PDB file of C-alpha atoms in Angstrom:
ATOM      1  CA  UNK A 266     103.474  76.580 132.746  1.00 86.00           C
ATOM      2  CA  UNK A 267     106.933  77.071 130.457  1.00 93.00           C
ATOM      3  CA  UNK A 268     109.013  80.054 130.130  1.00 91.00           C
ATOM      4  CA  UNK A 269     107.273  81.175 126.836  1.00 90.00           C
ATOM      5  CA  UNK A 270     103.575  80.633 128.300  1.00 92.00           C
ATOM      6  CA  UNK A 271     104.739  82.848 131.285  1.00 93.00           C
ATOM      7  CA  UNK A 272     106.359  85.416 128.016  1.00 93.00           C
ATOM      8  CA  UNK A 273     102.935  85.147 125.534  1.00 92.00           C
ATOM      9  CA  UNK A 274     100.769  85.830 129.173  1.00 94.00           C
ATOM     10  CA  UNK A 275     102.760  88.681 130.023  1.00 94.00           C
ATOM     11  CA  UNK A 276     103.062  90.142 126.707  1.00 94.00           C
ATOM     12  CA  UNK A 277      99.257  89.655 125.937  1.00 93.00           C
ATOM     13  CA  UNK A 278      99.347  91.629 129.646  1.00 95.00           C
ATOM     14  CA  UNK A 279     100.941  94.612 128.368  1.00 95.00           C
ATOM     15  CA  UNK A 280      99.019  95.217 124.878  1.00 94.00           C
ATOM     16  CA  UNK A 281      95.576  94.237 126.666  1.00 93.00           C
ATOM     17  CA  UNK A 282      96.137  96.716 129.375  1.00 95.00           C
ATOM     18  CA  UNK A 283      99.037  99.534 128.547  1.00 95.00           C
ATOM     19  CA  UNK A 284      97.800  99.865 124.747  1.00 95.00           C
ATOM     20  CA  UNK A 285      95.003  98.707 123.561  1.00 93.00           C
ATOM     21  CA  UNK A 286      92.996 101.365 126.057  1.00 94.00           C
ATOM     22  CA  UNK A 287      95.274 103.796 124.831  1.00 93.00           C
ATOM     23  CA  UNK A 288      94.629 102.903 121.069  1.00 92.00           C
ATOM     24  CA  UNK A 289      90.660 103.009 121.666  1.00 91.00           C
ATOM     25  CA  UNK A 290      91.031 106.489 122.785  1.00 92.00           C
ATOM     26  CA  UNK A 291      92.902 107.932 120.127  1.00 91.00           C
ATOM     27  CA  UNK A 292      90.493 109.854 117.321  1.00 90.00           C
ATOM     28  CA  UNK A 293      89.486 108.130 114.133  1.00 85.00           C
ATOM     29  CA  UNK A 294      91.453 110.640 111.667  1.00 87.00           C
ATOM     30  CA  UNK A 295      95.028 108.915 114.068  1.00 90.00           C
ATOM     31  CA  UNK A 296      94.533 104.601 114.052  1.00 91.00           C
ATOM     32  CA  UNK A 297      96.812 102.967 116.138  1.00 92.00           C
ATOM     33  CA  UNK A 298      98.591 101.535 113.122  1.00 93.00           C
ATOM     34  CA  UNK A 299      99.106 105.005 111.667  1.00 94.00           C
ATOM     35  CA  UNK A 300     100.884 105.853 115.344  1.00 95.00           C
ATOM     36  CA  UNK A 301     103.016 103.259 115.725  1.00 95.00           C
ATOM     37  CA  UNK A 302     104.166 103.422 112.026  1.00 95.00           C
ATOM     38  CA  UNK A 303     105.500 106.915 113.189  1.00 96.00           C
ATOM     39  CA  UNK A 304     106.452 105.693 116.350  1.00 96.00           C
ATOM     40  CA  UNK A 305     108.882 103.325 114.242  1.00 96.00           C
ATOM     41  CA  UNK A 306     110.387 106.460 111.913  1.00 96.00           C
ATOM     42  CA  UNK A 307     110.921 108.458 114.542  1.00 96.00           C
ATOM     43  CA  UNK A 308     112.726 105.604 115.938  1.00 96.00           C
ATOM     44  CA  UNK A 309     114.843 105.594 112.777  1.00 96.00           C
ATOM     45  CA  UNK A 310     115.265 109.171 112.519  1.00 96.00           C
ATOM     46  CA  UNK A 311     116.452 109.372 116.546  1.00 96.00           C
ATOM     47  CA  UNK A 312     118.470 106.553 115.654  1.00 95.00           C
ATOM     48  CA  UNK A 313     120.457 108.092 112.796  1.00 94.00           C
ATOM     49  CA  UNK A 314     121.081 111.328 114.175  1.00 94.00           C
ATOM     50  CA  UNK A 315     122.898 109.243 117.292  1.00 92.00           C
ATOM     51  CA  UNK A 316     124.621 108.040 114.556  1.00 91.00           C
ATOM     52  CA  UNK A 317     125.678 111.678 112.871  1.00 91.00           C
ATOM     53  CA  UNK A 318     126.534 113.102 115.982  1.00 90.00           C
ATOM     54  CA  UNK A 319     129.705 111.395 116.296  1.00 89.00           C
ATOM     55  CA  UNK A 320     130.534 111.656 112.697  1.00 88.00           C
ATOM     56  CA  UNK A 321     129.700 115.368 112.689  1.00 89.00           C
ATOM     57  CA  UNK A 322     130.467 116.578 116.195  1.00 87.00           C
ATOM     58  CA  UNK A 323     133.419 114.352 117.301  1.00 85.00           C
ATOM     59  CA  UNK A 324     135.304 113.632 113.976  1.00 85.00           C
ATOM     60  CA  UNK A 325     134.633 109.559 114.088  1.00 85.00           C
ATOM     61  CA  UNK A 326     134.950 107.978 110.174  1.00 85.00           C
ATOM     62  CA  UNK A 327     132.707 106.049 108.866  1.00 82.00           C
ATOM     63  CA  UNK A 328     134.951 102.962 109.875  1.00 84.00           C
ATOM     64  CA  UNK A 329     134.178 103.923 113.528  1.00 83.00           C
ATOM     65  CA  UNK A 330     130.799 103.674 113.398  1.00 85.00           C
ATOM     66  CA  UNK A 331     130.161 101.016 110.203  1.00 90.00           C
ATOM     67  CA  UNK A 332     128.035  98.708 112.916  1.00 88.00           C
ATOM     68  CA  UNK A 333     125.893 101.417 114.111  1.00 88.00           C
ATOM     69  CA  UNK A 334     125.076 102.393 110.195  1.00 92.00           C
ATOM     70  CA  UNK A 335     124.301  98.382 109.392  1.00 93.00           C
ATOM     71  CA  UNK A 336     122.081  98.258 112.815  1.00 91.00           C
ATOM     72  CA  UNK A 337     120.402 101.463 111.042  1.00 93.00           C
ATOM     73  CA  UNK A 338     120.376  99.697 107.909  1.00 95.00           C
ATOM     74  CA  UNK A 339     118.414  96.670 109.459  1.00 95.00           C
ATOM     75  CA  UNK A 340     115.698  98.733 111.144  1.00 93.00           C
ATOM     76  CA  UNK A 341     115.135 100.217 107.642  1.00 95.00           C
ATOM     77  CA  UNK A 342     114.493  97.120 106.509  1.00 96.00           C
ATOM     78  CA  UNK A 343     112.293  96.369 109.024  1.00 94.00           C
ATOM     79  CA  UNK A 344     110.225  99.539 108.869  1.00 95.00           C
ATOM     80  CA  UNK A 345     110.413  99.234 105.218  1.00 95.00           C
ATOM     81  CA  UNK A 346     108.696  95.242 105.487  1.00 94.00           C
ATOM     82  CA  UNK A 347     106.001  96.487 108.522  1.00 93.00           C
ATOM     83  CA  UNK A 348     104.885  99.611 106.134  1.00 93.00           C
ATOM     84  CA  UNK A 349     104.438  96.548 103.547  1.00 94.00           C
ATOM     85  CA  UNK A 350     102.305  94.476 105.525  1.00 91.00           C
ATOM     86  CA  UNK A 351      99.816  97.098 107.048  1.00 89.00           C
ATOM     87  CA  UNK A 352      97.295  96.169 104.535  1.00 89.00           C
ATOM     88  CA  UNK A 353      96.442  93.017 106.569  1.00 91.00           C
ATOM     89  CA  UNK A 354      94.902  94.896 109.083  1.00 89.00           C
ATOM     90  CA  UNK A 355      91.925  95.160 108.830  1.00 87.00           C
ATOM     91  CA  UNK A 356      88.558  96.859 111.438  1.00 81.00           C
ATOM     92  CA  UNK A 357      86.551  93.392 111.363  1.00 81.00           C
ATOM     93  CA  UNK A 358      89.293  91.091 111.599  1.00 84.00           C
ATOM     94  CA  UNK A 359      91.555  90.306 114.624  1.00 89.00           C
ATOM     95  CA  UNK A 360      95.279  91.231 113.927  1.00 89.00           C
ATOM     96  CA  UNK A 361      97.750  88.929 112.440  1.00 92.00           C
ATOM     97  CA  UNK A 362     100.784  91.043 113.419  1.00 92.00           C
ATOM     98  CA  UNK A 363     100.121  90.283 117.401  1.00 91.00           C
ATOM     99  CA  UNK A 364     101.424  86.939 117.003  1.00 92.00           C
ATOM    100  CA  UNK A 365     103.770  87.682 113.881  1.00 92.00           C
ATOM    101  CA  UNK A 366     105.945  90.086 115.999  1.00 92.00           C
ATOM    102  CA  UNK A 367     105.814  88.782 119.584  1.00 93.00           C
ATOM    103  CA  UNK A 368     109.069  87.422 119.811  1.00 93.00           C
ATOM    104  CA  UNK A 369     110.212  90.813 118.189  1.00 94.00           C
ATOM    105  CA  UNK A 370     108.439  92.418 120.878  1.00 94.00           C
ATOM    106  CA  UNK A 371     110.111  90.749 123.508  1.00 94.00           C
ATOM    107  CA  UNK A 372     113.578  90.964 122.275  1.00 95.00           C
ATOM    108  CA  UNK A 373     112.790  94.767 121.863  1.00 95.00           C
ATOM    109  CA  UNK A 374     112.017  95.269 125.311  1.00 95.00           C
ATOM    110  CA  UNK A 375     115.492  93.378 126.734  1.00 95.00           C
ATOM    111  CA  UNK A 376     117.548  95.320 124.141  1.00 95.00           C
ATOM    112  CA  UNK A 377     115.797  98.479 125.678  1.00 95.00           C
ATOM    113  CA  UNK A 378     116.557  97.658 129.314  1.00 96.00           C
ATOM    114  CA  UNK A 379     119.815  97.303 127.786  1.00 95.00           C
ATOM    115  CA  UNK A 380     120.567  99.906 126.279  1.00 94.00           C
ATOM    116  CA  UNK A 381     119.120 101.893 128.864  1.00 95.00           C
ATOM    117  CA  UNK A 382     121.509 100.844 131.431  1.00 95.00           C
ATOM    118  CA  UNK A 383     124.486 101.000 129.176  1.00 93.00           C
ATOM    119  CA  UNK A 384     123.446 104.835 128.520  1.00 91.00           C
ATOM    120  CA  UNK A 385     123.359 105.701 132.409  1.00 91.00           C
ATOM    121  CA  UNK A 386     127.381 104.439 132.566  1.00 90.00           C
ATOM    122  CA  UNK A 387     128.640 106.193 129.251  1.00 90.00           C
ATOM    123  CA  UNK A 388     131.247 108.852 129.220  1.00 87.00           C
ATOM    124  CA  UNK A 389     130.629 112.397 129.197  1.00 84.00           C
ATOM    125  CA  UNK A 390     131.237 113.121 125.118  1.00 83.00           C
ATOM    126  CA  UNK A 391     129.054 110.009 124.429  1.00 85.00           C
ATOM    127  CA  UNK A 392     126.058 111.334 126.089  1.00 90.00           C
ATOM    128  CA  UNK A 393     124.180 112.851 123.882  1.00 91.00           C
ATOM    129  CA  UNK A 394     124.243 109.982 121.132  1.00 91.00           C
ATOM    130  CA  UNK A 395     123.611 107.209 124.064  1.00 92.00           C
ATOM    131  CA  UNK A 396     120.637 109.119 125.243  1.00 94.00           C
ATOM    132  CA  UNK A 397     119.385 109.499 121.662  1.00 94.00           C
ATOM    133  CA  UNK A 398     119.915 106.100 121.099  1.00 94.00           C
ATOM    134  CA  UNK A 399     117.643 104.944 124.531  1.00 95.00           C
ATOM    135  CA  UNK A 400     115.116 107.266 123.427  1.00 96.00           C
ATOM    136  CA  UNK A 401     115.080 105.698 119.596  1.00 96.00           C
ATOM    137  CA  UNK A 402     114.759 102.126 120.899  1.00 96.00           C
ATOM    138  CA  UNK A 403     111.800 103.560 123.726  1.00 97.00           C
ATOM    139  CA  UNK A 404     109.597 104.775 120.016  1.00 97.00           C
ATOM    140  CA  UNK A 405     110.654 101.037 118.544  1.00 96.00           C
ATOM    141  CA  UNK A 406     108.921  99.501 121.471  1.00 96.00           C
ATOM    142  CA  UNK A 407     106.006 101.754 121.252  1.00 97.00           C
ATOM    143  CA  UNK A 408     105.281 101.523 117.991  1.00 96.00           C
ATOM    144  CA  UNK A 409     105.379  97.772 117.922  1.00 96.00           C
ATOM    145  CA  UNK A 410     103.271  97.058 120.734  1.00 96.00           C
ATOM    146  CA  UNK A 411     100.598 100.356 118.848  1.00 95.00           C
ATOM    147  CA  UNK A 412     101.495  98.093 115.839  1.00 95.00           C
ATOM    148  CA  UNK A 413      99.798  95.323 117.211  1.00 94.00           C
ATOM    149  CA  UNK A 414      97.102  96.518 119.041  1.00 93.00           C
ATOM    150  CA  UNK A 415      93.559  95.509 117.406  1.00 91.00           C
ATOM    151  CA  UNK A 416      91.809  98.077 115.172  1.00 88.00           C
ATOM    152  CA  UNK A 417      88.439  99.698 116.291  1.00 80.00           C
ATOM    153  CA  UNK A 418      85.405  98.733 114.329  1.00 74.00           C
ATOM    154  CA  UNK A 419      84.563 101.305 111.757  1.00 70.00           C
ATOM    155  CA  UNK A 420      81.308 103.797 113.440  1.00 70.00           C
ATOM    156  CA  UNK A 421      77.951 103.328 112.194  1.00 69.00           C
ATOM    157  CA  UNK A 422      77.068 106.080 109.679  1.00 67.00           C
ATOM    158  CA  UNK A 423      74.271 108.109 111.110  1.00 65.00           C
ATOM    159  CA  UNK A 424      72.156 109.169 108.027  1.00 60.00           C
ATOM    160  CA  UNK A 425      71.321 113.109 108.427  1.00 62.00           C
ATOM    161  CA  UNK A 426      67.231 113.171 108.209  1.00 60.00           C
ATOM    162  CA  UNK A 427      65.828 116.394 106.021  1.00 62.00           C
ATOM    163  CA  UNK A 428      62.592 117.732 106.129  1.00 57.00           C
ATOM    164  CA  UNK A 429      60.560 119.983 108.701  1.00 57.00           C
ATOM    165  CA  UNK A 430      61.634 120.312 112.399  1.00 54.00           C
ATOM    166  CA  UNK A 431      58.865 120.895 114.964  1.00 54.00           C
ATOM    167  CA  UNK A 432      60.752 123.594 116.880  1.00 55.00           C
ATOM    168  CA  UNK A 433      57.599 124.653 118.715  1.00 56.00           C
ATOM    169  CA  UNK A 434      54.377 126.255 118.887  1.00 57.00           C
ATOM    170  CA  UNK A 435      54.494 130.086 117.949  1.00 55.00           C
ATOM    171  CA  UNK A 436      51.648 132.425 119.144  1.00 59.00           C
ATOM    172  CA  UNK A 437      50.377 132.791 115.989  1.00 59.00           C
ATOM    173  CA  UNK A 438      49.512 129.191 116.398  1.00 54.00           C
ATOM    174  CA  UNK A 439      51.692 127.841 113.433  1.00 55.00           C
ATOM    175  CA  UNK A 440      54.477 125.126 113.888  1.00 54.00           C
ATOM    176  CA  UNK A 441      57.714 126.671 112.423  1.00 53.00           C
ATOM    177  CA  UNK A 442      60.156 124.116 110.686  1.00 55.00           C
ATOM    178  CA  UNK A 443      63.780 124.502 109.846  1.00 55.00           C
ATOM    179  CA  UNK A 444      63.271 124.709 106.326  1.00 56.00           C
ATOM    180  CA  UNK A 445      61.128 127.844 106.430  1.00 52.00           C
ATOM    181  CA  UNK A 446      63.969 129.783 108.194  1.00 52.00           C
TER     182      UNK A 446
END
């Protein structure tokens, strides 16, 4: 087996048993799709305010932290392109963004280990924002492994039947039925 058959098995590994079980529990009126849509804002909204913090707490300019804002910038984009593409999803179908975002996956997960470690060695004044920053990137994986998990089928509708219900015999010797009530 290569690299990237060892990559695909152990991704498939992690959706199949961390989050698909997890997505078939959630309730109807919460899809996984609708969760890891959020998962992916509140990525972006984590992310910008460890962006503000510096600009609003320690005086940094814009200039300071102009890659931080186009990193920002780019995971707009990319919410902006998933929220496009969540019609393809559908209950009866398998889903077409498990393989479209694999590799996206994947790189998500080293940049996380990343910047996971890099936030356990940062300076005291840079906590807060490195922190905020793990803690975005944790909700980007989330929410593109919920992304991808497959939809449940839709429930059967149970009709609701009307008419008489035998509740039981009454000592008069009459069957009472819910309608008479």
């Amino acid at each position: 087996m290569t690299a990237s058959d060892h990559i695909k098995r152990a991704d498939g590994w992690v959706i199949d048993t961390l989050f698909q079980p997890v997505a078939d529990r959630l309730p109807e009126s919460i899809p996984a799709l609708q969760l890891g849509m959020s998962c992916q804002l509140g990525s972006l909204l984590f992310y910008g305010l460890s962006l503000l913090i510096p600009i609003l707490v320690m005086g940094a300019t814009v200039g300071d932290v102009i890659d931080t804002i186009l990193v920002w910038l780019m995971g707009m984009a990319f919410f902006l392109g998933l929220q496009k593409s969540r019609h393809v999803v559908r209950a009866n179908a398998l889903n077409p963004l498990r393989p479209l975002l694999m590799s996206m996956r994947v790189i998500s997960i080293i940049f996380l280990v990343y910047v996971a470690y890099r936030g356990m060695s940062v300076a005291a004044p840079y906590w807060l924002p490195a922190q905020l920053t793990t803690l975005s990137q944790l909700l980007f994986v989330v929410g593109l492994y919920l992304v991808a998990c497959q939809p449940r089928p839709p429930r059967p509708r149970v009709s609701m039947r009307q008419g008489n219900v035998i509740e039981g015999l009454w000592p008069t010797g009459k069957i009472r039925s819910s309608q008479g009530l």
